[in-house]
Amino acid sequence: PSIVRGADAALLAAAAMKARWSSLVLVEVTSTSPDYIKPWKMHSQRSCKGSGFVIEGGRILTNYHVVQDAIDVRLRKHGVSRRWRGTVLARGPDVDLALLAVHEDEEGRGDSFWNGVTPAVWCSTLPALQSAVHVIGFPTGGTTISVTQGVVSRVDCKNYRVGSSAFANSGGLLVLQIDAAINAGNSGGPAFCSDGSVVGVAFQSLGGAADGIGYLIPTQVCLNFLAAVAGGEYKGISDVPFLARELRNASLRRRHRVPDDVTGVLVTRASSHSALGVRVDDVVLSIDGKKVGDDGSVELRESELVSYEFLLTGKQRGEPTSVLVLRGGERVQLCAPLSQLPRRLPRNHGFDCFPHYVIIGGLVFVRLCCPMLEDKRSKGHHSAIYDLVNYQIARSFPPADGGGEGGEVAEILLLTEILAAPLNYGYTCHAWRVLDTLNGQRPKSLRALHQMYRAVPDGAFLEFVFSHGGDQIVLDATECRQSEPDILQLHAIPSATSDGLQGGGEEPAAPAPAP
């Protein structure tokens, strides 16, 4: 009898699980990405597949990396062969989430996408360790639905950003680590708990020597993203406005007058753009009433410790944050809403950076940004780019301080290539340098650089000075303008500047011609 009852329970559980499959969606994407090394070009078209699931409001949730740079999105329901054209409503690269909808042109053409579809329901709590989860999606190895079962093995705080620009994250976010298999194609699919609600979205796995480690984006991160989208354009999570080090050394504690019974972390760098007001040498004692340990950990739940960063990044925009610090031996209470902070190194294509460029006398100038590190063509230049990135990060805390007026941060302008031409002969060794000044003035952006060049009169010289040793390139302004059509034609470049840089803004005063 007990065996029969166990079999009946298993059948009921299987039937309940199958009922949830109607929310599952196969996402087929065709995409093409810009070339940040040669910004007038695009990379070859490519295709990929991922998973998604229907949520309330006639929307589909998936991973950002599934639909990144998408030019065509097709949606297929579980058990139905037809593909519906999709459209991307919102993107959240910092939380690796994207919101889709069925394209308006598809509605009214035969069977509706929404027939027989039941939206998934969110779990209201963070799952306990060892609680069962089922990950459902369309991973590699087949074309039909795949269901894997596992348990929540860890709740942690993790950097969602991976790859060459992983350092440029806003701060750690909560993740669920599970032992169920997550493979390519699972990305964006739901993970259900035993009551049939969604506890997270599959988005990463840990390959290499580590087997059976996958990661889910927990419910609260997803709900914060959806709430931000509902309130208007998604602008990203709040940045952690300071960097801190552990405070376990006895001498370091005495130096900053930290009592023996007090724990916290020592602030080593802080952004002046943050409204919170944390300063260098402050000791952060607690955040929102949660005590911070000497190793930077806070209590998530009883006997579970994670990094304090999730308390800062896991809030909805405008929600206040309370921080208690020890400043010069005195306790100071700070409170303010957090936000994204200006950065000298832009992070995400289409959000805070675009493949803009300016060509002057064959010199190709671009803005230094994270997509350059991730670009396919950058592999041969990684060491040069990393040297530049490390130098710029060392100069200022990113989110950056200084460099512009009114909170504006100056762009880092980079010479990436010298297109061969008679007027620039002899300067072939000067590529991959940060531009410091043009005729003694420091341009704050590519647009400003282009306007400064236009303002130099014919017959004068252009003197470009670069950081790291003060290298110089001097060109004749008249020759630059006269040779421009030939250089562009020879290298099959459509324009000397990218779209949007030619006009707009006030013309700057002409820099003094180089003598």
Coordinates of C-alpha atoms in Angstrom, one line a residue, residues 164 167 269 345 368 373 382-398 412 434 468:
S164 CA 36.5 40.2 -20.3
F167 CA 35.2 43.9 -13.4
R269 CA 37.3 54.6 -2.2
L345 CA 34.2 53.3 -18.6
L368 CA 37.2 53.5 -24.4
L373 CA 37.0 44.2 -24.5
H382 CA 43.7 42.6 -25.3
S383 CA 46.9 43.4 -23.5
A384 CA 46.9 47.0 -24.9
I385 CA 43.3 47.5 -23.9
Y386 CA 43.7 46.0 -20.5
D387 CA 46.7 48.3 -19.8
L388 CA 44.6 51.3 -20.7
V389 CA 41.6 50.1 -18.6
N390 CA 43.8 49.3 -15.6
Y391 CA 45.4 52.7 -15.8
Q392 CA 42.0 54.5 -16.0
I393 CA 40.6 52.5 -13.1
A394 CA 43.6 53.3 -11.0
R395 CA 43.1 57.0 -11.6
S396 CA 39.5 57.1 -10.3
F397 CA 36.9 54.9 -8.7
P398 CA 34.5 53.6 -11.3
I412 CA 38.3 58.5 -22.4
V434 CA 44.7 57.8 -24.8
H468 CA 51.7 57.6 -21.2

